[in-house]
Every structure is written in structure tokens, then in C-alpha cells.
Amino acid sequence: MILRSLTSRLIFLYCIILLLLGAAFLAITVISFRHYAGQVITNILAVRTQDVWRVSRDELHRPDILKSLIEKRFSPESQDRFIRIEVDGKTVYRSGEPLNGQFSARDIPPILPLKEGAVLPIGEVMLYAKSFTQPGWPRVIIETGQFQYAQTVEDRLTRSLFIGLPILLLLAAIAGYLVMRRALTPVESMIRAAESFTFNEPHKRLPTTGNEPTIEALGLALNRMLDRLDSAYSHVNRFTSDAAHELRTPLTIIRGELELIARQEDLAPDVDESIRTVLEEMTRLSGLVDNLIALSRMDSLWGKTAHDTVDLLDLALETIDQMHLLLEEKQLTVTKPRGPAVLVPGDRGRLKQVLVNLLANAIKYTAPGGRITIQILAEGMRAVVMVEDTGIGIAPEYQQRVFDRFYRVSPDRGADGAGLGLAIVKSICQAHGGTVSVRSKPSVGSCFVVEVPLSAAGAVSTMESRRFAEGLPSPDLSQTRARAV
Ligand code: ADP
């Protein structure tokens, strides 16, 4: 899209430049031609006028001889020429009508006032006039003219350039488009490649070979940048993982020691209270460290997800059973998923973690007495898991950010956590070539939708699964998908 608009913008610019150049060329051509033709015709007519004077000056008083002399010497009728001689304001000779009828000699008016030595367009004729005097004679004005061939040529030239220029522009635009497309094809394939890279393919790079040198250099520069990003990301990931591992052992020891102390019966009530508070925080800290380790493991195992065939329906039922105490504690009603098996290739442990995190959040953020609905179905080539609750919901401006690491909508929403649960869900989904998205309305509820590719066997049961889904209240997936991460 970007390239298409770039191509059209460049071609538009190129056509404008070509149009301006073409117009300048047209103007220069016409002006130079007019100037050159004007000079030529002036010279010709000036010389001819002199000739007419030379031939006629001794016979001006004998019109018949004058006529035959001029016609013999200049043949005006057969050569589209015009000659007029006036003596003392009286015409003593005027050439006849041209044989090809290109102008009417009798209708050509005299140049008044006389413009000596200038060629003027009079009707279809270019007319030149000059006065001559000789002692004892009145003033003689000789006018010579020539049909405006130059004007006809100029008109034709202008017309053909006016017709030719748009054709030239069109051809140039087509040629420009083809050249641009050819030049930008490698950029397009680089964009396609970059967009096809998924989160779990950090080692993929842009195609660069066989491209034009500048584009190849661009591809190589981008690839080097990806290398640097990859190595920086791995570095941060290693650091997080090492730090979390280093913290895990002392935390376990501290927790163990605190649990031992807490079991003592002779503790003063305020000490007992403090130890329990510290123990709670330690448990939260241990959970955080475990989550960090899980995340860094996910990152370092990109693309290496174990490929067992996992039945998501079975996994979801198992997870709900295991979490029944939490559900009962808050008196939440659960609608369990139904239908045929939905099989996906992946890591059972991690997919379970997705379900646990989503269900735990639904429980955490739903008031007692609320409802949680879990649906698992196959749609096209994808398995879809929906965890819907009637909880506090998430305002639209936070819906994208909840999947970021350490992001919590607001700590005062009544539940503790570190903001890593959904980041882990997202990471696991991406590692499985899938997405997670949310659709939510504050005070109404949220629906988290996970989509992962079905296994070949799972795809077969798609139709069957759809029939089951139709029997259930189905959230509008199209809106949720628009925000899939
Ligand atoms: P936390 O440990 O804080 O729950 P998560 O990454 O699991 O971290 O969630 C991030 C934020 O998203 C939470 O702070 C919470 O405000 C919001 N959230 C997650 N699930 C729900 C839900 N089902 N209903 C309402 N808000 C939710």
C-alpha cells in the first residue's frame, strides 16, 4: 500500500516534470521557429523588394512594359507572391491572383502608415513595404508579399506537439510505472518477509541477494539491526532469567525458615501477625520469580515448543476441576465447554498455563455470585478458546496494554498480582503460532480469546465443533480479533 502510493506519487511528480519540460520545449520550439522564419522571410522580401525596384525604376511611367518585366522576372501568380507598386499614392502595378488561390491579391490593403523594412501579417500574406526616391520623381512605395507558409508550418508544428505531448506523457507514465514496479519489487518482498516473521522466528532475516545495490544495502542494514535487536533481547532475557534463578533459592530458604517460625506455638500475637504478613509477601515474590523464569524460558525456547497433540477441551475441563475450590470460594457459576475434542499441536504444560492464567484472572476480577463461561471450538484451521466473565471489565484504553509485561490496570482494583499473567499467556500463544485478544466492557465483563492453529486431525472436526458452538452464547469474535496480539 505504502509502496503503491509512493509509486503513484513518484509517477505523478515525474509526469508533472515531464509536462513542464514538454511545455517549455514546445514554447522554445515555436518561438525559435517563429523567430527564424520571420528573419528568413524578412530577408527574402527585402531582397525581392530591392530587385523589384531595380527592375521597375526606369519603367514606372509605362505600365505595360512594367507589368511584363515584373511578371517575367518574378512570376508572382505562379509562385504565390504579391507585388504592388505605388507612385505618389497611385497604384501603377499590382500582381494578379495566385494560381492556387491561397490569398486574394485585390483584397490586400496597403500598410498604413508605412512601416519601412518591417514584415507584417496582412490576411494570409506576409507583407513588406519600402519607399524609394529618385531625383525628379515622386515617392515610390514597393510592397512585396508572400503567402504565410511559415504560419501554416508553425500551426501544424504546435498542433502536433499538443497532440504528441499527452501521448508522450502517457507512454512516459506507463514506462515509469513499469520501471518503478521493477525497482520496488525487492522492497515489496522485503516488506512481505518482514510482516511474515512471527514472534517465534527471531533468527529470520530479510531477503537481500539479487537486489539492486542500494536496496541490497538497505536489506543488509536492516538485517544487521535485527541482529543487534536479537542479541540485545537475548541479553536482557538472559539477565532476567539469571537474576530470577539467583533469587529463587534464597527465597525458598527464607520462606522455609519463616514457615518453621510460623509453626511455633509460643509466638507473641504481634510477631505471629508480622511473620504471616512477611510470608504472604514472600509467597507473592516467589510467584513473581516463577513467572519471570517461565517468561524467560518461553523467550529462549522460541520456536521449540514441544509438539504433542493436546486436546484443549479435555485440558480446559481438567483445569476447571483443579480450580474448583477457588470458584466455590467466590460462589461463581461456571459454564464448562462442551463438544468434540479440539486438537492442537503444542506443549500441554504451557497450554494449561494459558487456561490457568485466564481462569485465575476471571475468578480474581469477578465479584462473588458472578458467572464464568468457557468455550472451546474449532473455527476454520484454528482452535478458539474463550474465557468470558461477568467481572469488573477493562476500559478500552487499557485493553491492549494488559498483555504487556508488568502492566496492571490499577493496583487498587482489589486483586494482587504483578502484571505478568497475561504477558505469559501472550508469550505462550505466540510460541504456538497463535494470538490472544480481549473484548471487554467496564462493569459488564471481559472475554479473552485465544486462537492457535489446529492439528491436522483437529481441523477435520471443525464442522462438528461449530454445531456445538452455535448452541452456546457466542461472543462477537470479529471485534476481538481486530485487537489480537
Ligand atoms: P495480574 O497479575 O495483575 O492479574 P495480568 O497480566 O494477569 O496481571 O493482568 C493484567 C491486568 O489486566 C490486571 O492488572 C487486571 O487489571 C487486568 N485483567 C486481567 N484479566 C482481567 C479480567 N478477567 N477482568 C478484568 N480485568 C482483568
Short mmCIF file of N, CA and C in Angstrom, two decimals, residues 39-103:
data_model
loop_
_atom_site.label_atom_id
_atom_site.label_comp_id
_atom_site.label_asym_id
_atom_site.label_seq_id
_atom_site.Cartn_x
_atom_site.Cartn_y
_atom_site.Cartn_z
N GLN A 39 12.88 35.97 -39.66
CA GLN A 39 14.14 36.51 -40.21
C GLN A 39 14.30 36.15 -41.68
N VAL A 40 14.02 34.88 -41.96
CA VAL A 40 14.19 34.39 -43.35
C VAL A 40 13.27 35.17 -44.29
N ILE A 41 11.98 35.26 -43.89
CA ILE A 41 11.00 35.92 -44.79
C ILE A 41 11.34 37.40 -44.95
N THR A 42 11.81 38.05 -43.88
CA THR A 42 12.20 39.48 -43.98
C THR A 42 13.33 39.64 -45.00
N ASN A 43 14.35 38.73 -44.88
CA ASN A 43 15.48 38.82 -45.81
C ASN A 43 15.02 38.63 -47.26
N ILE A 44 14.18 37.57 -47.43
CA ILE A 44 13.73 37.26 -48.79
C ILE A 44 12.97 38.45 -49.39
N LEU A 45 12.02 38.98 -48.57
CA LEU A 45 11.18 40.06 -49.10
C LEU A 45 11.98 41.35 -49.29
N ALA A 46 12.96 41.60 -48.42
CA ALA A 46 13.79 42.81 -48.57
C ALA A 46 14.57 42.74 -49.88
N VAL A 47 15.16 41.55 -50.13
CA VAL A 47 15.95 41.38 -51.36
C VAL A 47 15.03 41.50 -52.58
N ARG A 48 13.82 40.88 -52.45
CA ARG A 48 12.90 40.92 -53.60
C ARG A 48 12.44 42.36 -53.88
N THR A 49 12.19 43.10 -52.81
CA THR A 49 11.74 44.48 -52.99
C THR A 49 12.81 45.31 -53.73
N GLN A 50 14.07 45.07 -53.31
CA GLN A 50 15.18 45.76 -53.98
C GLN A 50 15.21 45.38 -55.46
N ASP A 51 15.02 44.08 -55.72
CA ASP A 51 15.03 43.59 -57.10
C ASP A 51 13.93 44.26 -57.92
N VAL A 52 12.70 44.30 -57.28
CA VAL A 52 11.56 44.89 -57.99
C VAL A 52 11.90 46.35 -58.33
N TRP A 53 12.50 47.04 -57.39
CA TRP A 53 12.86 48.45 -57.61
C TRP A 53 13.87 48.55 -58.77
N ARG A 54 14.88 47.67 -58.74
CA ARG A 54 15.91 47.71 -59.78
C ARG A 54 15.29 47.49 -61.17
N VAL A 55 14.37 46.46 -61.20
CA VAL A 55 13.77 46.10 -62.49
C VAL A 55 12.80 47.18 -62.97
N SER A 56 12.11 47.82 -62.00
CA SER A 56 10.99 48.67 -62.42
C SER A 56 11.28 50.17 -62.47
N ARG A 57 12.37 50.60 -61.85
CA ARG A 57 12.51 52.05 -61.64
C ARG A 57 12.55 52.87 -62.95
N ASP A 58 13.00 52.28 -64.05
CA ASP A 58 13.06 53.05 -65.29
C ASP A 58 11.77 52.96 -66.11
N GLU A 59 10.86 52.08 -65.67
CA GLU A 59 9.66 51.87 -66.48
C GLU A 59 8.39 52.22 -65.73
N LEU A 60 8.51 53.00 -64.70
CA LEU A 60 7.35 53.28 -63.86
C LEU A 60 6.25 54.05 -64.60
N HIS A 61 6.64 54.75 -65.61
CA HIS A 61 5.64 55.54 -66.34
C HIS A 61 5.03 54.74 -67.49
N ARG A 62 5.54 53.48 -67.70
CA ARG A 62 4.97 52.67 -68.80
C ARG A 62 4.42 51.37 -68.20
N PRO A 63 3.19 51.42 -67.76
CA PRO A 63 2.61 50.29 -67.02
C PRO A 63 2.69 48.95 -67.76
N ASP A 64 2.51 48.94 -69.08
CA ASP A 64 2.50 47.65 -69.80
C ASP A 64 3.87 46.99 -69.73
N ILE A 65 4.88 47.79 -70.03
CA ILE A 65 6.24 47.23 -70.00
C ILE A 65 6.58 46.80 -68.57
N LEU A 66 6.18 47.67 -67.64
CA LEU A 66 6.44 47.37 -66.22
C LEU A 66 5.82 46.02 -65.84
N LYS A 67 4.59 45.83 -66.27
CA LYS A 67 3.87 44.59 -65.94
C LYS A 67 4.59 43.38 -66.52
N SER A 68 4.97 43.49 -67.82
CA SER A 68 5.60 42.31 -68.42
C SER A 68 6.98 42.06 -67.84
N LEU A 69 7.67 43.16 -67.48
CA LEU A 69 9.00 42.98 -66.88
C LEU A 69 8.90 42.24 -65.53
N ILE A 70 7.97 42.71 -64.72
CA ILE A 70 7.83 42.11 -63.37
C ILE A 70 7.35 40.67 -63.50
N GLU A 71 6.41 40.44 -64.38
CA GLU A 71 5.88 39.07 -64.46
C GLU A 71 6.91 38.12 -65.02
N LYS A 72 7.74 38.62 -65.91
CA LYS A 72 8.80 37.78 -66.48
C LYS A 72 9.85 37.45 -65.40
N ARG A 73 10.14 38.48 -64.63
CA ARG A 73 11.24 38.31 -63.67
C ARG A 73 10.78 37.59 -62.38
N PHE A 74 9.52 37.89 -61.93
CA PHE A 74 9.12 37.35 -60.61
C PHE A 74 7.96 36.35 -60.63
N SER A 75 7.30 36.20 -61.73
CA SER A 75 6.14 35.30 -61.87
C SER A 75 5.30 35.25 -60.59
N PRO A 76 4.72 36.38 -60.15
CA PRO A 76 4.04 36.38 -58.84
C PRO A 76 2.85 35.42 -58.77
N GLU A 77 2.05 35.30 -59.84
CA GLU A 77 0.85 34.46 -59.76
C GLU A 77 1.19 32.99 -59.56
N SER A 78 2.22 32.54 -60.30
CA SER A 78 2.52 31.10 -60.20
C SER A 78 3.32 30.78 -58.94
N GLN A 79 3.87 31.81 -58.28
CA GLN A 79 4.72 31.50 -57.11
C GLN A 79 4.13 32.05 -55.80
N ASP A 80 2.83 32.29 -55.78
CA ASP A 80 2.14 32.78 -54.58
C ASP A 80 2.76 34.06 -54.03
N ARG A 81 3.19 34.92 -54.93
CA ARG A 81 3.81 36.16 -54.48
C ARG A 81 2.87 37.33 -54.73
N PHE A 82 3.13 38.37 -53.98
CA PHE A 82 2.33 39.59 -54.16
C PHE A 82 3.29 40.76 -54.35
N ILE A 83 3.00 41.58 -55.39
CA ILE A 83 3.83 42.77 -55.62
C ILE A 83 2.89 43.93 -55.95
N ARG A 84 3.17 45.07 -55.28
CA ARG A 84 2.38 46.27 -55.58
C ARG A 84 3.33 47.46 -55.61
N ILE A 85 3.14 48.29 -56.66
CA ILE A 85 3.99 49.48 -56.77
C ILE A 85 3.07 50.69 -56.80
N GLU A 86 3.38 51.63 -55.94
CA GLU A 86 2.59 52.86 -55.91
C GLU A 86 3.50 54.05 -56.17
N VAL A 87 3.03 54.87 -57.06
CA VAL A 87 3.81 56.08 -57.33
C VAL A 87 2.93 57.26 -56.93
N ASP A 88 3.45 57.96 -55.97
CA ASP A 88 2.74 59.14 -55.46
C ASP A 88 1.31 58.80 -55.02
N GLY A 89 1.19 57.67 -54.35
CA GLY A 89 -0.11 57.24 -53.81
C GLY A 89 -1.00 56.56 -54.82
N LYS A 90 -0.51 56.37 -56.06
CA LYS A 90 -1.35 55.76 -57.08
C LYS A 90 -0.73 54.42 -57.47
N THR A 91 -1.57 53.37 -57.50
CA THR A 91 -1.05 52.03 -57.83
C THR A 91 -0.76 51.97 -59.32
N VAL A 92 0.52 51.69 -59.65
CA VAL A 92 0.86 51.57 -61.08
C VAL A 92 0.99 50.10 -61.46
N TYR A 93 1.17 49.27 -60.44
CA TYR A 93 1.20 47.83 -60.73
C TYR A 93 0.72 47.06 -59.49
N ARG A 94 -0.08 45.99 -59.71
CA ARG A 94 -0.43 45.05 -58.64
C ARG A 94 -0.51 43.66 -59.26
N SER A 95 0.19 42.72 -58.62
CA SER A 95 0.21 41.37 -59.19
C SER A 95 -1.19 40.78 -59.18
N GLY A 96 -1.40 39.80 -60.01
CA GLY A 96 -2.71 39.16 -60.13
C GLY A 96 -2.96 38.14 -59.03
N GLU A 97 -4.09 37.45 -59.17
CA GLU A 97 -4.45 36.44 -58.15
C GLU A 97 -3.53 35.23 -58.27
N PRO A 98 -3.07 34.68 -57.16
CA PRO A 98 -2.20 33.50 -57.24
C PRO A 98 -2.96 32.32 -57.85
N LEU A 99 -2.20 31.49 -58.58
CA LEU A 99 -2.86 30.40 -59.29
C LEU A 99 -3.54 29.40 -58.34
N ASN A 100 -2.93 29.17 -57.19
CA ASN A 100 -3.55 28.18 -56.27
C ASN A 100 -4.56 28.83 -55.31
N GLY A 101 -4.81 30.12 -55.50
CA GLY A 101 -5.89 30.82 -54.76
C GLY A 101 -5.67 30.89 -53.27
N GLN A 102 -4.41 30.92 -52.83
CA GLN A 102 -4.18 30.92 -51.37
C GLN A 102 -4.48 32.26 -50.74
N PHE A 103 -4.51 33.32 -51.51
CA PHE A 103 -4.94 34.61 -50.96
C PHE A 103 -5.55 35.43 -52.10
#
